[in-house]
mmCIF file with all atom_site columns, C-alpha atoms in Angstrom:
data_model
loop_
_atom_site.group_PDB
_atom_site.id
_atom_site.type_symbol
_atom_site.label_atom_id
_atom_site.label_alt_id
_atom_site.label_comp_id
_atom_site.label_asym_id
_atom_site.label_entity_id
_atom_site.label_seq_id
_atom_site.pdbx_PDB_ins_code
_atom_site.Cartn_x
_atom_site.Cartn_y
_atom_site.Cartn_z
_atom_site.occupancy
_atom_site.B_iso_or_equiv
_atom_site.pdbx_formal_charge
_atom_site.auth_seq_id
_atom_site.auth_comp_id
_atom_site.auth_asym_id
_atom_site.auth_atom_id
_atom_site.pdbx_PDB_model_num
ATOM 1   C CA . VAL A 1 1   ? 9.406   -0.628  3.477   1.00 64.00 ? 11  VAL A CA 1
ATOM 2   C CA . ILE A 1 2   ? 12.633  0.297   5.247   1.00 67.00 ? 12  ILE A CA 1
ATOM 3   C CA . LEU A 1 3   ? 13.187  3.804   6.673   1.00 65.00 ? 13  LEU A CA 1
ATOM 4   C CA . ASN A 1 4   ? 16.358  4.293   4.608   1.00 63.00 ? 14  ASN A CA 1
ATOM 5   C CA . ASP A 1 5   ? 14.275  3.717   1.474   1.00 64.00 ? 15  ASP A CA 1
ATOM 6   C CA . LEU A 1 6   ? 11.884  6.476   2.473   1.00 66.00 ? 16  LEU A CA 1
ATOM 7   C CA . THR A 1 7   ? 13.152  10.009  2.929   1.00 59.00 ? 17  THR A CA 1
ATOM 8   C CA . LEU A 1 8   ? 10.278  12.383  3.623   1.00 50.00 ? 18  LEU A CA 1
ATOM 9   C CA . PRO A 1 9   ? 9.383   14.872  2.217   1.00 54.00 ? 19  PRO A CA 1
ATOM 10  C CA . GLU A 1 10  ? 12.301  15.143  -0.207  1.00 61.00 ? 20  GLU A CA 1
ATOM 11  C CA . ARG A 1 11  ? 11.341  12.070  -2.224  1.00 64.00 ? 21  ARG A CA 1
ATOM 12  C CA . GLU A 1 12  ? 8.293   11.278  -4.280  1.00 77.00 ? 22  GLU A CA 1
ATOM 13  C CA . ILE A 1 13  ? 9.540   7.770   -5.028  1.00 77.00 ? 23  ILE A CA 1
ATOM 14  C CA . ILE A 1 14  ? 10.264  4.925   -2.619  1.00 79.00 ? 24  ILE A CA 1
ATOM 15  C CA . LYS A 1 15  ? 12.155  1.685   -3.011  1.00 79.00 ? 25  LYS A CA 1
ATOM 16  C CA . VAL A 1 16  ? 9.953   -1.354  -2.303  1.00 77.00 ? 26  VAL A CA 1
ATOM 17  C CA . GLU A 1 17  ? 10.967  -4.987  -1.944  1.00 77.00 ? 27  GLU A CA 1
ATOM 18  C CA . GLY A 1 18  ? 8.447   -7.495  -3.243  1.00 73.00 ? 28  GLY A CA 1
ATOM 19  C CA . LYS A 1 19  ? 8.162   -11.203 -3.919  1.00 74.00 ? 29  LYS A CA 1
ATOM 20  C CA . GLY A 1 20  ? 11.443  -12.963 -4.472  1.00 76.00 ? 30  GLY A CA 1
ATOM 21  C CA . SER A 1 21  ? 13.275  -9.986  -2.926  1.00 77.00 ? 31  SER A CA 1
ATOM 22  C CA . LYS A 1 22  ? 12.698  -7.995  -6.140  1.00 78.00 ? 32  LYS A CA 1
ATOM 23  C CA . GLN A 1 23  ? 13.333  -4.297  -5.592  1.00 79.00 ? 33  GLN A CA 1
ATOM 24  C CA . ARG A 1 24  ? 11.470  -1.628  -7.519  1.00 79.00 ? 34  ARG A CA 1
ATOM 25  C CA . LEU A 1 25  ? 10.831  2.102   -7.398  1.00 77.00 ? 35  LEU A CA 1
ATOM 26  C CA . VAL A 1 26  ? 7.262   3.227   -6.762  1.00 78.00 ? 36  VAL A CA 1
ATOM 27  C CA . PRO A 1 27  ? 5.822   6.763   -6.616  1.00 80.00 ? 37  PRO A CA 1
ATOM 28  C CA . ILE A 1 28  ? 4.382   7.979   -3.321  1.00 81.00 ? 38  ILE A CA 1
ATOM 29  C CA . SER A 1 29  ? 1.743   10.711  -3.159  1.00 82.00 ? 39  SER A CA 1
ATOM 30  C CA . SER A 1 30  ? 1.964   13.860  -1.064  1.00 82.00 ? 40  SER A CA 1
ATOM 31  C CA . ARG A 1 31  ? -1.051  12.621  0.909   1.00 86.00 ? 41  ARG A CA 1
ATOM 32  C CA . ALA A 1 32  ? 0.705   9.336   1.699   1.00 83.00 ? 42  ALA A CA 1
ATOM 33  C CA . ILE A 1 33  ? 3.743   11.306  2.839   1.00 82.00 ? 43  ILE A CA 1
ATOM 34  C CA . ARG A 1 34  ? 1.529   13.423  5.161   1.00 85.00 ? 44  ARG A CA 1
ATOM 35  C CA . GLU A 1 35  ? -0.098  10.276  6.590   1.00 85.00 ? 45  GLU A CA 1
ATOM 36  C CA . LEU A 1 36  ? 3.305   8.710   7.246   1.00 82.00 ? 46  LEU A CA 1
ATOM 37  C CA . GLU A 1 37  ? 4.458   11.876  8.985   1.00 83.00 ? 47  GLU A CA 1
ATOM 38  C CA . LEU A 1 38  ? 1.389   11.612  11.257  1.00 85.00 ? 48  LEU A CA 1
ATOM 39  C CA . TYR A 1 39  ? 2.054   7.911   11.846  1.00 82.00 ? 49  TYR A CA 1
ATOM 40  C CA . PHE A 1 40  ? 5.728   8.155   12.848  1.00 79.00 ? 50  PHE A CA 1
ATOM 41  C CA . PRO A 1 41  ? 5.229   9.803   16.278  1.00 81.00 ? 51  PRO A CA 1
ATOM 42  C CA . ASP A 1 42  ? 2.808   7.014   17.317  1.00 77.00 ? 52  ASP A CA 1
ATOM 43  C CA . ARG A 1 43  ? 5.076   4.339   15.855  1.00 77.00 ? 53  ARG A CA 1
ATOM 44  C CA . ASN A 1 44  ? 8.086   5.649   17.724  1.00 75.00 ? 54  ASN A CA 1
ATOM 45  C CA . GLU A 1 45  ? 6.326   5.749   21.108  1.00 74.00 ? 55  GLU A CA 1
ATOM 46  C CA . GLY A 1 46  ? 6.296   1.964   21.548  1.00 70.00 ? 56  GLY A CA 1
ATOM 47  C CA . LEU A 1 47  ? 9.117   -0.412  22.239  1.00 72.00 ? 57  LEU A CA 1
ATOM 48  C CA . ILE A 1 48  ? 10.526  -1.837  19.041  1.00 78.00 ? 58  ILE A CA 1
ATOM 49  C CA . LYS A 1 49  ? 12.402  -5.124  19.077  1.00 79.00 ? 59  LYS A CA 1
ATOM 50  C CA . PRO A 1 50  ? 16.119  -4.814  18.303  1.00 80.00 ? 60  PRO A CA 1
ATOM 51  C CA . GLY A 1 51  ? 16.706  -5.377  14.601  1.00 80.00 ? 61  GLY A CA 1
ATOM 52  C CA . TYR A 1 52  ? 13.296  -3.998  13.587  1.00 79.00 ? 62  TYR A CA 1
ATOM 53  C CA . GLU A 1 53  ? 13.979  -0.295  14.131  1.00 80.00 ? 63  GLU A CA 1
ATOM 54  C CA . ASP A 1 54  ? 14.445  0.369   10.408  1.00 81.00 ? 64  ASP A CA 1
ATOM 55  C CA . PHE A 1 55  ? 11.059  -0.979  9.288   1.00 80.00 ? 65  PHE A CA 1
ATOM 56  C CA . VAL A 1 56  ? 8.394   1.646   8.568   1.00 78.00 ? 66  VAL A CA 1
ATOM 57  C CA . PHE A 1 57  ? 5.398   -0.513  9.481   1.00 78.00 ? 67  PHE A CA 1
ATOM 58  C CA . ILE A 1 58  ? 5.560   -2.506  12.677  1.00 78.00 ? 68  ILE A CA 1
ATOM 59  C CA . SER A 1 59  ? 3.094   -4.568  14.642  1.00 74.00 ? 69  SER A CA 1
ATOM 60  C CA . ARG A 1 60  ? 3.683   -5.853  18.133  1.00 68.00 ? 70  ARG A CA 1
ATOM 61  C CA . PHE A 1 61  ? 7.112   -4.272  18.000  1.00 64.00 ? 71  PHE A CA 1
ATOM 62  C CA . GLU A 1 62  ? 8.358   -6.049  14.859  1.00 73.00 ? 72  GLU A CA 1
ATOM 63  C CA . LYS A 1 63  ? 7.876   -5.653  11.109  1.00 78.00 ? 73  LYS A CA 1
ATOM 64  C CA . ILE A 1 64  ? 4.374   -6.158  9.801   1.00 79.00 ? 74  ILE A CA 1
ATOM 65  C CA . SER A 1 65  ? 3.937   -9.263  7.648   1.00 81.00 ? 75  SER A CA 1
ATOM 66  C CA . ARG A 1 66  ? 2.075   -9.478  4.359   1.00 79.00 ? 76  ARG A CA 1
ATOM 67  C CA . ILE A 1 67  ? -0.416  -11.818 6.064   1.00 86.00 ? 77  ILE A CA 1
ATOM 68  C CA . MET A 1 68  ? -1.089  -9.146  8.700   1.00 86.00 ? 78  MET A CA 1
ATOM 69  C CA . VAL A 1 69  ? -1.711  -6.586  5.933   1.00 84.00 ? 79  VAL A CA 1
ATOM 70  C CA . PHE A 1 70  ? -4.203  -8.978  4.321   1.00 86.00 ? 80  PHE A CA 1
ATOM 71  C CA . HIS A 1 71  ? -6.023  -9.437  7.652   1.00 88.00 ? 81  HIS A CA 1
ATOM 72  C CA . ILE A 1 72  ? -6.147  -5.678  8.318   1.00 85.00 ? 82  ILE A CA 1
ATOM 73  C CA . ILE A 1 73  ? -7.635  -5.004  4.869   1.00 86.00 ? 83  ILE A CA 1
ATOM 74  C CA . LYS A 1 74  ? -10.128 -7.861  5.235   1.00 87.00 ? 84  LYS A CA 1
ATOM 75  C CA . GLU A 1 75  ? -11.213 -6.660  8.695   1.00 88.00 ? 85  GLU A CA 1
ATOM 76  C CA . LEU A 1 76  ? -11.640 -3.056  7.588   1.00 86.00 ? 86  LEU A CA 1
ATOM 77  C CA . ALA A 1 77  ? -13.614 -4.120  4.514   1.00 86.00 ? 87  ALA A CA 1
ATOM 78  C CA . GLU A 1 78  ? -15.949 -6.189  6.696   1.00 87.00 ? 88  GLU A CA 1
ATOM 79  C CA . GLN A 1 79  ? -16.387 -3.320  9.168   1.00 89.00 ? 89  GLN A CA 1
ATOM 80  C CA . THR A 1 80  ? -17.384 -0.984  6.355   1.00 86.00 ? 90  THR A CA 1
ATOM 81  C CA . GLY A 1 81  ? -19.954 -3.475  5.100   1.00 87.00 ? 91  GLY A CA 1
ATOM 82  C CA . LEU A 1 82  ? -18.232 -4.181  1.796   1.00 83.00 ? 92  LEU A CA 1
ATOM 83  C CA . LYS A 1 83  ? -19.497 -7.422  0.303   1.00 81.00 ? 93  LYS A CA 1
ATOM 84  C CA . LYS A 1 84  ? -16.694 -7.880  -2.221  1.00 82.00 ? 94  LYS A CA 1
ATOM 85  C CA . THR A 1 85  ? -13.507 -9.704  -1.258  1.00 83.00 ? 95  THR A CA 1
ATOM 86  C CA . ILE A 1 86  ? -10.686 -7.195  -0.932  1.00 84.00 ? 96  ILE A CA 1
ATOM 87  C CA . SER A 1 87  ? -6.997  -7.986  -0.642  1.00 83.00 ? 97  SER A CA 1
ATOM 88  C CA . PRO A 1 88  ? -3.686  -6.175  -1.037  1.00 81.00 ? 98  PRO A CA 1
ATOM 89  C CA . HIS A 1 89  ? -3.802  -7.354  -4.651  1.00 83.00 ? 99  HIS A CA 1
ATOM 90  C CA . THR A 1 90  ? -7.011  -5.320  -5.129  1.00 84.00 ? 100 THR A CA 1
ATOM 91  C CA . PHE A 1 91  ? -5.025  -2.167  -4.331  1.00 83.00 ? 101 PHE A CA 1
ATOM 92  C CA . ARG A 1 92  ? -2.118  -3.271  -6.529  1.00 83.00 ? 102 ARG A CA 1
ATOM 93  C CA . HIS A 1 93  ? -4.512  -3.904  -9.410  1.00 83.00 ? 103 HIS A CA 1
ATOM 94  C CA . SER A 1 94  ? -6.219  -0.525  -8.920  1.00 83.00 ? 104 SER A CA 1
ATOM 95  C CA . PHE A 1 95  ? -2.840  1.227   -8.688  1.00 83.00 ? 105 PHE A CA 1
ATOM 96  C CA . ALA A 1 96  ? -1.770  -0.192  -12.054 1.00 85.00 ? 106 ALA A CA 1
ATOM 97  C CA . THR A 1 97  ? -5.121  0.595   -13.652 1.00 83.00 ? 107 THR A CA 1
ATOM 98  C CA . HIS A 1 98  ? -5.042  4.224   -12.494 1.00 82.00 ? 108 HIS A CA 1
ATOM 99  C CA . LEU A 1 99  ? -1.488  4.658   -13.721 1.00 84.00 ? 109 LEU A CA 1
ATOM 100 C CA . LEU A 1 100 ? -2.467  3.312   -17.119 1.00 83.00 ? 110 LEU A CA 1
ATOM 101 C CA . GLU A 1 101 ? -5.595  5.467   -17.288 1.00 80.00 ? 111 GLU A CA 1
ATOM 102 C CA . GLY A 1 102 ? -3.501  8.484   -16.326 1.00 83.00 ? 112 GLY A CA 1
ATOM 103 C CA . GLY A 1 103 ? -1.271  7.925   -19.346 1.00 84.00 ? 113 GLY A CA 1
ATOM 104 C CA . ALA A 1 104 ? 1.647   6.117   -17.700 1.00 85.00 ? 114 ALA A CA 1
ATOM 105 C CA . ASN A 1 105 ? 3.901   4.101   -19.960 1.00 85.00 ? 115 ASN A CA 1
ATOM 106 C CA . LEU A 1 106 ? 3.155   0.364   -19.874 1.00 87.00 ? 116 LEU A CA 1
ATOM 107 C CA . ARG A 1 107 ? 6.864   -0.423  -19.446 1.00 89.00 ? 117 ARG A CA 1
ATOM 108 C CA . ALA A 1 108 ? 7.062   1.913   -16.420 1.00 88.00 ? 118 ALA A CA 1
ATOM 109 C CA . ILE A 1 109 ? 4.042   0.169   -14.875 1.00 87.00 ? 119 ILE A CA 1
ATOM 110 C CA . GLN A 1 110 ? 5.697   -3.196  -15.539 1.00 88.00 ? 120 GLN A CA 1
ATOM 111 C CA . CYS A 1 111 ? 8.799   -2.052  -13.640 1.00 85.00 ? 121 CYS A CA 1
ATOM 112 C CA . MET A 1 112 ? 6.786   -0.684  -10.689 1.00 84.00 ? 122 MET A CA 1
ATOM 113 C CA . LEU A 1 113 ? 4.807   -3.912  -10.381 1.00 85.00 ? 123 LEU A CA 1
ATOM 114 C CA . GLY A 1 114 ? 7.864   -6.118  -10.843 1.00 84.00 ? 124 GLY A CA 1
ATOM 115 C CA . HIS A 1 115 ? 6.340   -8.132  -13.671 1.00 86.00 ? 125 HIS A CA 1
ATOM 116 C CA . GLU A 1 116 ? 8.800   -10.310 -15.561 1.00 85.00 ? 126 GLU A CA 1
ATOM 117 C CA . SER A 1 117 ? 6.705   -10.168 -18.738 1.00 88.00 ? 127 SER A CA 1
ATOM 118 C CA . ILE A 1 118 ? 5.082   -7.138  -20.363 1.00 87.00 ? 128 ILE A CA 1
ATOM 119 C CA . GLY A 1 119 ? 2.235   -9.513  -21.252 1.00 87.00 ? 129 GLY A CA 1
ATOM 120 C CA . THR A 1 120 ? 1.285   -9.745  -17.578 1.00 85.00 ? 130 THR A CA 1
ATOM 121 C CA . THR A 1 121 ? 1.102   -5.960  -17.393 1.00 85.00 ? 131 THR A CA 1
ATOM 122 C CA . GLU A 1 122 ? -0.909  -5.726  -20.627 1.00 82.00 ? 132 GLU A CA 1
ATOM 123 C CA . ILE A 1 123 ? -3.831  -7.395  -18.830 1.00 79.00 ? 133 ILE A CA 1
ATOM 124 C CA . TYR A 1 124 ? -4.568  -3.982  -17.315 1.00 73.00 ? 134 TYR A CA 1
ATOM 125 C CA . THR A 1 125 ? -5.186  -2.461  -20.764 1.00 70.00 ? 135 THR A CA 1
ATOM 126 C CA . THR A 1 126 ? -8.502  -4.334  -21.006 1.00 67.00 ? 136 THR A CA 1
ATOM 127 C CA . LEU A 1 127 ? -9.974  -2.790  -17.854 1.00 58.00 ? 137 LEU A CA 1
ATOM 128 C CA . THR A 1 128 ? -12.459 0.056   -17.935 1.00 49.00 ? 138 THR A CA 1
ATOM 129 C CA . ALA A 1 129 ? -11.832 3.336   -16.170 1.00 51.00 ? 139 ALA A CA 1
ATOM 130 C CA . ALA A 1 130 ? -15.315 3.785   -14.756 1.00 54.00 ? 140 ALA A CA 1
ATOM 131 C CA . ASP A 1 131 ? -15.535 0.341   -13.168 1.00 57.00 ? 141 ASP A CA 1
ATOM 132 C CA . TYR A 1 132 ? -12.165 0.172   -11.434 1.00 58.00 ? 142 TYR A CA 1
ATOM 133 C CA . GLY A 1 133 ? -11.877 3.877   -10.665 1.00 59.00 ? 143 GLY A CA 1
ATOM 134 C CA . ARG A 1 134 ? -15.223 3.969   -8.870  1.00 59.00 ? 144 ARG A CA 1
ATOM 135 C CA . LYS A 1 135 ? -14.549 0.777   -6.881  1.00 62.00 ? 145 LYS A CA 1
ATOM 136 C CA . PHE A 1 136 ? -11.029 1.814   -5.874  1.00 62.00 ? 146 PHE A CA 1
ATOM 137 C CA . TRP A 1 137 ? -11.918 5.291   -4.633  1.00 61.00 ? 147 TRP A CA 1
ATOM 138 C CA . ASN A 1 138 ? -15.025 4.098   -2.759  1.00 63.00 ? 148 ASN A CA 1
ATOM 139 C CA . ILE A 1 139 ? -13.022 1.374   -1.027  1.00 66.00 ? 149 ILE A CA 1
ATOM 140 C CA . THR A 1 140 ? -10.131 3.729   -0.268  1.00 64.00 ? 150 THR A CA 1
ATOM 141 C CA . LEU A 1 141 ? -12.449 6.336   1.249   1.00 63.00 ? 151 LEU A CA 1
ATOM 142 C CA . GLU A 1 142 ? -14.286 3.801   3.430   1.00 65.00 ? 152 GLU A CA 1
ATOM 143 C CA . ILE A 1 143 ? -11.071 2.219   4.705   1.00 67.00 ? 153 ILE A CA 1
ATOM 144 C CA . ASP A 1 144 ? -9.474  5.619   5.360   1.00 65.00 ? 154 ASP A CA 1
ATOM 145 C CA . ILE A 1 145 ? -12.468 6.650   7.475   1.00 62.00 ? 155 ILE A CA 1
ATOM 146 C CA . LYS A 1 146 ? -12.328 3.411   9.491   1.00 63.00 ? 156 LYS A CA 1
ATOM 147 C CA . ILE A 1 147 ? -8.581  3.700   10.090  1.00 63.00 ? 157 ILE A CA 1
ATOM 148 C CA . ARG A 1 148 ? -9.007  7.236   11.404  1.00 63.00 ? 158 ARG A CA 1
ATOM 149 C CA . GLU A 1 149 ? -11.869 6.140   13.673  1.00 63.00 ? 159 GLU A CA 1
ATOM 150 C CA . MET A 1 150 ? -9.917  3.172   15.032  1.00 60.00 ? 160 MET A CA 1
ATOM 151 C CA . ARG A 1 151 ? -6.466  4.788   15.152  1.00 54.00 ? 161 ARG A CA 1
ATOM 152 C CA . PHE A 1 152 ? -5.400  1.368   13.942  1.00 47.00 ? 162 PHE A CA 1
ATOM 153 C CA . PHE A 1 153 ? -1.762  2.319   13.400  1.00 47.00 ? 163 PHE A CA 1
#
C-alpha cells in the first residue's frame, strides 16, 4: 500500500495493488484506520531508504515484501499456539467469506479480490458462516494480542 492511496481518516476505501500489478479498491475499517494512525509515528521515527518513503509498511527501512508478511503471520500463529497453517491467503479467504455473509454483492467481492472469473469468487458461496467466522475472529484476536505485546511494527 502506498501512502497516496491511503488518506486517513477521510477515506473508507483504499487502492491496493496485487498480483500482476492489478489495482483494486478495498474497504478499510475504522479500527484499521485507528491502528494505522498509531503505527505511523513509530514508522516515521526510523531511517527510510530513499525511494521507499511512500510505502505504508516498511521493514528494515524499505517496503515490506509479501514473503515477509507470510513469515510474520506464520511466526505469530506459532507463538499463539495455533496448530493450523495460516497464511495471508487465510485472511483473504476470510475477508471474502465475511463480505458474502454480510450480504455483499458477489461481483463487488470479485472486483475487490481481483478475480478474473466470477466462478473463482463463487467458491466462497459454499462456505459456512459458523466455521469460517469463528476461525477468523479467533485467529485475528490472538494475532492482535501478540502484535500489541511484541510491538512488532
